[in-house]
Amino acid sequence: MKMTAMTDVTTDNQTPPTLTEEPAAAPVAEPIQMPQVPEQETELSGETVGNIHCENPFMIANDVNVYYGDNHAIKNVSLEIGKKEVIALIGPSGCGKSTFLRCLNRMNDTIETARVTGQITLDGKDIHRKEQDPVALRARVGMVFQKPNPFPKSIYDNVAYGPRIHGLAADRAELDDIVHTSLERAGLLKEVKDRLDEPGTSLSGGQQQRLCIARTIAVNPEVILMDEPCSALDPIATARIEDLMDELCEDYAIVIVTHSMQQAARVSRRVAYFHLGLLVEVDETDRIFTNPQHRLTEDYITGRIG
Amino acid sequence: MAKSKGQTTREKVEAGLPRRRRKELMFKFVGMLATTVGVVFLGVFFSTLIAEGSSAFKQTFMKLDIELAEDVIAPGGELDLAYADFDGLVRSALREAIPEVSGRRDRRELYRLVSVGAAYQLRDLVEANPELVGTKQTMWVPASSNVDMLIKGNIDAELDESLRPISDKQIAWVGTLQDDGRIETRFNKALFTNGDSRDPELAGIKGAVMGSLYMLIVTIALSFPIGVAAAIYLEEFAPRNRWSDLIEVNINNLAAVPSIVFGLLGLAVFINWASLPRSAPLVGGLVLTLLTLPVIIIASRAAIKAVPPSIREAALGLGASQTQVVFHHVLPLALPGMLTGTIIGMSRALGESAPLLMIGMVAFIVDVPGGFNDPATALPIQIYLWADSPERAFAERTSAAIIVLLGFLLLMNLAAVILRKRMERKW
C-alpha cells in the first residue's frame, strides 16, 4: 500500500465522527484500517489487553466469533458487561463493534448469512440455548438504533407498542401510566404531552431519538444497546441524550457504540476498543484515555488512525 | 493533474459544454415529440370513439295508438299472455297511423318499421296492468334499427334503393310519421337494462356487465388474499435458497405468459377435469385469477420491499415476533402498494378476452346471468361479438360498449389513486 493513499485515508477519517455513517450490518472490514507500520502486525495478536472483567457482571461474552458468509467479522471476543454500567465500544469503521452489539440481543439472527459461535450469557444463562426465544431475549435487551426510527404511528402508540405486544399493561390506565413514565424518563414528556396523537415522525430528529429511547425503556429491559444513537443528531440533541444515559444507567446496563471519543469519555465507565474484528483493549474509561496499554488504542484515540 | 496537453480543467469543461447542451436539447425535443404523438393518438382514439358511440345512447321511438282488444288478449275473459297476438295489435296500430298502405307486400314492409320489441313491451304492460285490456293506449315503442339509423343520419337516403337496407316507400312513411309527431329520439334505456339480442335496438350490455362483475368478484376474492399471502411468505418467511429462486423466476415468467394460455389451462383443468360448467363466470373468474396472481404477487413483493428496514429492526428490537413485525408494521405500510397492484391486475382482468374465448364465454347469451354458474359473457367479449355483427346499428353499440368499458376502467384506476392517497403514511 502506498503511503500517499494512507495519508488520504487518515484525513478522510478525521472528519467529525458524528458525521460518519456506518451501516449497522456492514460486515466488510475495509483494508484501509490495516496497521500502518509492519511491526504493529505482531501487536495484533488477538489477545485483549487491559481488563475484560468487571465487578458484578451481567452479560458475559466468551470467545465470540461472528461470520458473515466467509467474512470473519468478529474474532474471539470476550467481554463482561456489568450491571448498571455504561460501556462504550469504540473503534474505526468496520471493526465489528456494531456486529458485536447486535450479537447481544441476537439481532444478527435476522441476517441469513450471519453465523455466531462462542457463548454469550445473560444473567448466567446462555442466550443461544435452545429454549431461549429471541423475542423474550429482545424484551430484556432493548436496542436503540443509529438513525431515529419511530413507527409511522402516533407518539403514544410508538411508546405503547412494546408494552402492548408483551402484554405488560392490564388496562388502559396502566398503559397510559407506562407511556407517561417512559416519556418522562426519556425527557420528552414536557415537549409532547399535549400532542400524543400526532405521528412520531413529525418530531425533530433529536426528539425522535428520545422517543425511540422511551419506546425501548417502556418494555423495561435490563440492558439497553445503543448503536451510535447520536450520529444523526446535532450537539444539543446529543447532549440531551448523553444526560439521559447518565440517568438511565442508574437502572440499566447500557452498551453504546460510538465514533465520538468525547462521547465515550463523557458517558461511559468502561471502554472497549475494537480493531479489525478483534477486541484490542478494555479498561476503565479514565485509563483508556489517559494511559492506553496498547499501541493501536493509543493511535486511535489520538487520531493517528481513523 | 490539472493540466494535460496544455489545457486547464476549466478549458476542457467549457470545450465540452456545447456538445452536452446540444445533446440535452435533442433529448428534450425527442421527448416532446414522443409525448405529442401519444397525446394525438389518444385524442383521435377518444374523439372517434365518442363520435361513433355517443349516438347509441339515444334511440328512436315511435308513438302508436294501440287498441288492447279484449278478444285478442283475453279471449273468453281470461288473460292469455303466452299466445295472445300482441304483434297483430302493434301492426294494426301501425296501419292506422299510415292508412294509405295497402297490399300484402307493402304492409309487410310497413311492419318492418317497428321493432319486435314493441310486442314485448305491450305484453309487459298488460301483464302489469290487466285492467287496461279493452282500452286504447298511446305508447312509445322502439322503432326498428333501420329507422333508427335513418333518423340518426347513418343511412344515406340519397343512395340507390338497392344499396340501402330501407326502401323508398319506408322512407316516405317515416317522413309521414315524423310529420305527425310520431317519431322521437329518447335515452336508450335498453342499452343498460337488456341482455344481448339479434335486434340491435333491443340489444343491451347488462348481461355482459353482470358477467364481468361476477367474474371480477371471483377474481378479487381469490387473487387478492392468495397473492398477498404468497408475497408475504416469499418476502418475509421463505428461506433464500434454490427453491425460492426457482419460484421467483417462475412467477416472473408467469406474468409474461400470453393470456390465451391461461384460457387453455382453465379449459383443461376447470372444465374438462373438474367438470365445472362452461361459459360460467365462476370458471372465467378462476382463469382470470391465474392471470392476475403473478401481477399481484410481484406488485405486493415490491411494496413489501419498499418498507424501510429500519421499521422492521425497530419492531424486532422491541421484541416483536416475525409475524407481529409483518402484520403490525410491514403490511400496513405496504398495503397501498398492494392495493394498487391488485386494482391494476383487476383492470387487466376486466379488459381480458382471449382466455375467456377458450372457456366458452364467447357464446350468444340473451339472458342476464343471475349467478356464478349461469352462462354469461363479458364486456370485452360483447364488444367483439357486436363488432362482428353485420347490422349498421351494432357499429355504434360497439363503440358505446367500449365507452362503458373504459368508464369502468377509469373508475377502477381512480379508486386505486384514492385508496393510495388515503392510506399512504409518511415515515
mmCIF file of N, CA and C in Angstrom, chain A residues 217-270:
data_model
loop_
_atom_site.group_PDB
_atom_site.id
_atom_site.type_symbol
_atom_site.label_atom_id
_atom_site.label_comp_id
_atom_site.label_asym_id
_atom_site.label_seq_id
_atom_site.Cartn_x
_atom_site.Cartn_y
_atom_site.Cartn_z
ATOM 1 N N ILE A 217 -37.392 1.874 26.712
ATOM 2 C CA ILE A 217 -37.488 1.672 28.163
ATOM 3 C C ILE A 217 -38.911 1.365 28.603
ATOM 4 N N ALA A 218 -39.898 1.569 27.720
ATOM 5 C CA ALA A 218 -41.278 1.227 28.074
ATOM 6 C C ALA A 218 -41.426 -0.271 28.310
ATOM 7 N N VAL A 219 -40.566 -1.061 27.659
ATOM 8 C CA VAL A 219 -40.619 -2.515 27.844
ATOM 9 C C VAL A 219 -39.885 -2.914 29.128
ATOM 10 N N ASN A 220 -39.199 -1.933 29.744
ATOM 11 C CA ASN A 220 -38.435 -2.162 30.968
ATOM 12 C C ASN A 220 -37.379 -3.244 30.794
ATOM 13 N N PRO A 221 -36.449 -3.020 29.866
ATOM 14 C CA PRO A 221 -35.410 -4.032 29.638
ATOM 15 C C PRO A 221 -34.362 -3.971 30.729
ATOM 16 N N GLU A 222 -33.453 -4.958 30.717
ATOM 17 C CA GLU A 222 -32.384 -4.947 31.710
ATOM 18 C C GLU A 222 -31.110 -4.358 31.123
ATOM 19 N N VAL A 223 -30.984 -4.507 29.814
ATOM 20 C CA VAL A 223 -29.816 -3.963 29.125
ATOM 21 C C VAL A 223 -30.325 -3.121 27.960
ATOM 22 N N ILE A 224 -29.700 -1.971 27.697
ATOM 23 C CA ILE A 224 -30.042 -1.189 26.506
ATOM 24 C C ILE A 224 -28.816 -1.113 25.616
ATOM 25 N N LEU A 225 -28.995 -1.527 24.380
ATOM 26 C CA LEU A 225 -27.904 -1.431 23.410
ATOM 27 C C LEU A 225 -28.139 -0.193 22.582
ATOM 28 N N MET A 226 -27.121 0.629 22.419
ATOM 29 C CA MET A 226 -27.278 1.844 21.616
ATOM 30 C C MET A 226 -26.225 1.843 20.525
ATOM 31 N N ASP A 227 -26.707 1.848 19.295
ATOM 32 C CA ASP A 227 -25.806 1.778 18.156
ATOM 33 C C ASP A 227 -25.632 3.184 17.579
ATOM 34 N N GLU A 228 -24.601 3.864 18.011
ATOM 35 C CA GLU A 228 -24.350 5.243 17.582
ATOM 36 C C GLU A 228 -25.619 6.093 17.653
ATOM 37 N N PRO A 229 -26.218 6.207 18.814
ATOM 38 C CA PRO A 229 -27.539 6.851 18.892
ATOM 39 C C PRO A 229 -27.497 8.324 18.552
ATOM 40 N N CYS A 230 -26.313 8.951 18.579
ATOM 41 C CA CYS A 230 -26.272 10.402 18.373
ATOM 42 C C CYS A 230 -25.647 10.778 17.038
ATOM 43 N N SER A 231 -25.363 9.795 16.195
ATOM 44 C CA SER A 231 -24.608 10.130 14.982
ATOM 45 C C SER A 231 -25.417 10.972 14.021
ATOM 46 N N ALA A 232 -26.758 10.932 14.136
ATOM 47 C CA ALA A 232 -27.567 11.730 13.215
ATOM 48 C C ALA A 232 -28.080 13.002 13.871
ATOM 49 N N LEU A 233 -27.547 13.317 15.047
ATOM 50 C CA LEU A 233 -28.114 14.437 15.817
ATOM 51 C C LEU A 233 -27.128 15.599 15.953
ATOM 52 N N ASP A 234 -27.669 16.759 16.214
ATOM 53 C CA ASP A 234 -26.802 17.919 16.422
ATOM 54 C C ASP A 234 -26.287 17.917 17.869
ATOM 55 N N PRO A 235 -25.296 18.770 18.165
ATOM 56 C CA PRO A 235 -24.663 18.719 19.502
ATOM 57 C C PRO A 235 -25.647 18.920 20.646
ATOM 58 N N ILE A 236 -26.674 19.739 20.449
ATOM 59 C CA ILE A 236 -27.612 19.987 21.555
ATOM 60 C C ILE A 236 -28.427 18.745 21.853
ATOM 61 N N ALA A 237 -28.948 18.135 20.795
ATOM 62 C CA ALA A 237 -29.712 16.897 20.972
ATOM 63 C C ALA A 237 -28.809 15.813 21.539
ATOM 64 N N THR A 238 -27.542 15.796 21.089
ATOM 65 C CA THR A 238 -26.589 14.818 21.595
ATOM 66 C C THR A 238 -26.396 14.987 23.100
ATOM 67 N N ALA A 239 -26.236 16.234 23.519
ATOM 68 C CA ALA A 239 -26.032 16.492 24.942
ATOM 69 C C ALA A 239 -27.223 16.000 25.756
ATOM 70 N N ARG A 240 -28.424 16.203 25.238
ATOM 71 C CA ARG A 240 -29.623 15.760 25.954
ATOM 72 C C ARG A 240 -29.626 14.243 26.101
ATOM 73 N N ILE A 241 -29.247 13.566 25.027
ATOM 74 C CA ILE A 241 -29.260 12.101 25.089
ATOM 75 C C ILE A 241 -28.173 11.604 26.028
ATOM 76 N N GLU A 242 -27.049 12.302 26.042
ATOM 77 C CA GLU A 242 -25.979 11.884 26.962
ATOM 78 C C GLU A 242 -26.423 12.058 28.422
ATOM 79 N N ASP A 243 -27.100 13.168 28.705
ATOM 80 C CA ASP A 243 -27.645 13.359 30.056
ATOM 81 C C ASP A 243 -28.591 12.226 30.409
ATOM 82 N N LEU A 244 -29.388 11.888 29.407
ATOM 83 C CA LEU A 244 -30.370 10.826 29.603
ATOM 84 C C LEU A 244 -29.683 9.517 29.954
ATOM 85 N N MET A 245 -28.578 9.227 29.265
ATOM 86 C CA MET A 245 -27.845 7.996 29.540
ATOM 87 C C MET A 245 -27.344 7.980 30.978
ATOM 88 N N ASP A 246 -26.885 9.134 31.446
ATOM 89 C CA ASP A 246 -26.413 9.242 32.824
ATOM 90 C C ASP A 246 -27.500 8.834 33.804
ATOM 91 N N GLU A 247 -28.734 9.274 33.506
ATOM 92 C CA GLU A 247 -29.841 8.919 34.404
ATOM 93 C C GLU A 247 -30.224 7.458 34.257
ATOM 94 N N LEU A 248 -30.256 7.009 33.025
ATOM 95 C CA LEU A 248 -30.734 5.646 32.774
ATOM 96 C C LEU A 248 -29.794 4.603 33.377
ATOM 97 N N CYS A 249 -28.496 4.917 33.454
ATOM 98 C CA CYS A 249 -27.568 3.882 33.904
ATOM 99 C C CYS A 249 -27.743 3.596 35.397
ATOM 100 N N GLU A 250 -28.602 4.363 36.060
ATOM 101 C CA GLU A 250 -28.908 4.010 37.445
ATOM 102 C C GLU A 250 -29.747 2.737 37.507
ATOM 103 N N ASP A 251 -30.416 2.431 36.410
ATOM 104 C CA ASP A 251 -31.273 1.238 36.400
ATOM 105 C C ASP A 251 -30.849 0.177 35.392
ATOM 106 N N TYR A 252 -30.243 0.636 34.308
ATOM 107 C CA TYR A 252 -29.979 -0.311 33.231
ATOM 108 C C TYR A 252 -28.490 -0.410 32.960
ATOM 109 N N ALA A 253 -28.104 -1.554 32.380
ATOM 110 C CA ALA A 253 -26.770 -1.638 31.795
ATOM 111 C C ALA A 253 -26.874 -1.086 30.386
ATOM 112 N N ILE A 254 -25.957 -0.222 30.020
ATOM 113 C CA ILE A 254 -26.029 0.383 28.692
ATOM 114 C C ILE A 254 -24.757 0.063 27.933
ATOM 115 N N VAL A 255 -24.920 -0.469 26.730
ATOM 116 C CA VAL A 255 -23.777 -0.687 25.854
ATOM 117 C C VAL A 255 -23.938 0.274 24.699
ATOM 118 N N ILE A 256 -22.976 1.150 24.510
ATOM 119 C CA ILE A 256 -23.121 2.152 23.458
ATOM 120 C C ILE A 256 -21.958 2.061 22.479
ATOM 121 N N VAL A 257 -22.316 2.025 21.206
ATOM 122 C CA VAL A 257 -21.303 2.098 20.159
ATOM 123 C C VAL A 257 -21.192 3.564 19.779
ATOM 124 N N THR A 258 -19.996 4.081 19.722
ATOM 125 C CA THR A 258 -19.877 5.489 19.346
ATOM 126 C C THR A 258 -18.601 5.730 18.551
ATOM 127 N N HIS A 259 -18.662 6.710 17.706
ATOM 128 C CA HIS A 259 -17.473 7.133 16.971
ATOM 129 C C HIS A 259 -16.841 8.351 17.612
ATOM 130 N N SER A 260 -17.511 8.858 18.624
ATOM 131 C CA SER A 260 -17.009 10.079 19.237
ATOM 132 C C SER A 260 -16.274 9.744 20.527
ATOM 133 N N MET A 261 -14.997 10.012 20.496
ATOM 134 C CA MET A 261 -14.167 9.737 21.669
ATOM 135 C C MET A 261 -14.659 10.554 22.857
ATOM 136 N N GLN A 262 -15.054 11.803 22.573
ATOM 137 C CA GLN A 262 -15.517 12.671 23.653
ATOM 138 C C GLN A 262 -16.756 12.082 24.299
ATOM 139 N N GLN A 263 -17.633 11.561 23.440
ATOM 140 C CA GLN A 263 -18.858 10.972 23.985
ATOM 141 C C GLN A 263 -18.525 9.774 24.865
ATOM 142 N N ALA A 264 -17.640 8.921 24.358
ATOM 143 C CA ALA A 264 -17.243 7.753 25.146
ATOM 144 C C ALA A 264 -16.682 8.218 26.486
ATOM 145 N N ALA A 265 -15.839 9.240 26.438
ATOM 146 C CA ALA A 265 -15.225 9.733 27.667
ATOM 147 C C ALA A 265 -16.266 10.295 28.612
ATOM 148 N N ARG A 266 -17.278 10.969 28.051
ATOM 149 C CA ARG A 266 -18.286 11.605 28.899
ATOM 150 C C ARG A 266 -19.223 10.607 29.551
ATOM 151 N N VAL A 267 -19.700 9.638 28.788
ATOM 152 C CA VAL A 267 -20.813 8.842 29.309
ATOM 153 C C VAL A 267 -20.409 7.503 29.908
ATOM 154 N N SER A 268 -19.272 6.947 29.504
ATOM 155 C CA SER A 268 -19.048 5.550 29.864
ATOM 156 C C SER A 268 -18.146 5.412 31.079
ATOM 157 N N ARG A 269 -18.288 4.250 31.716
ATOM 158 C CA ARG A 269 -17.409 3.936 32.831
ATOM 159 C C ARG A 269 -16.245 3.089 32.330
ATOM 160 N N ARG A 270 -16.575 2.243 31.328
ATOM 161 C CA ARG A 270 -15.515 1.428 30.724
ATOM 162 C C ARG A 270 -15.566 1.610 29.209
#
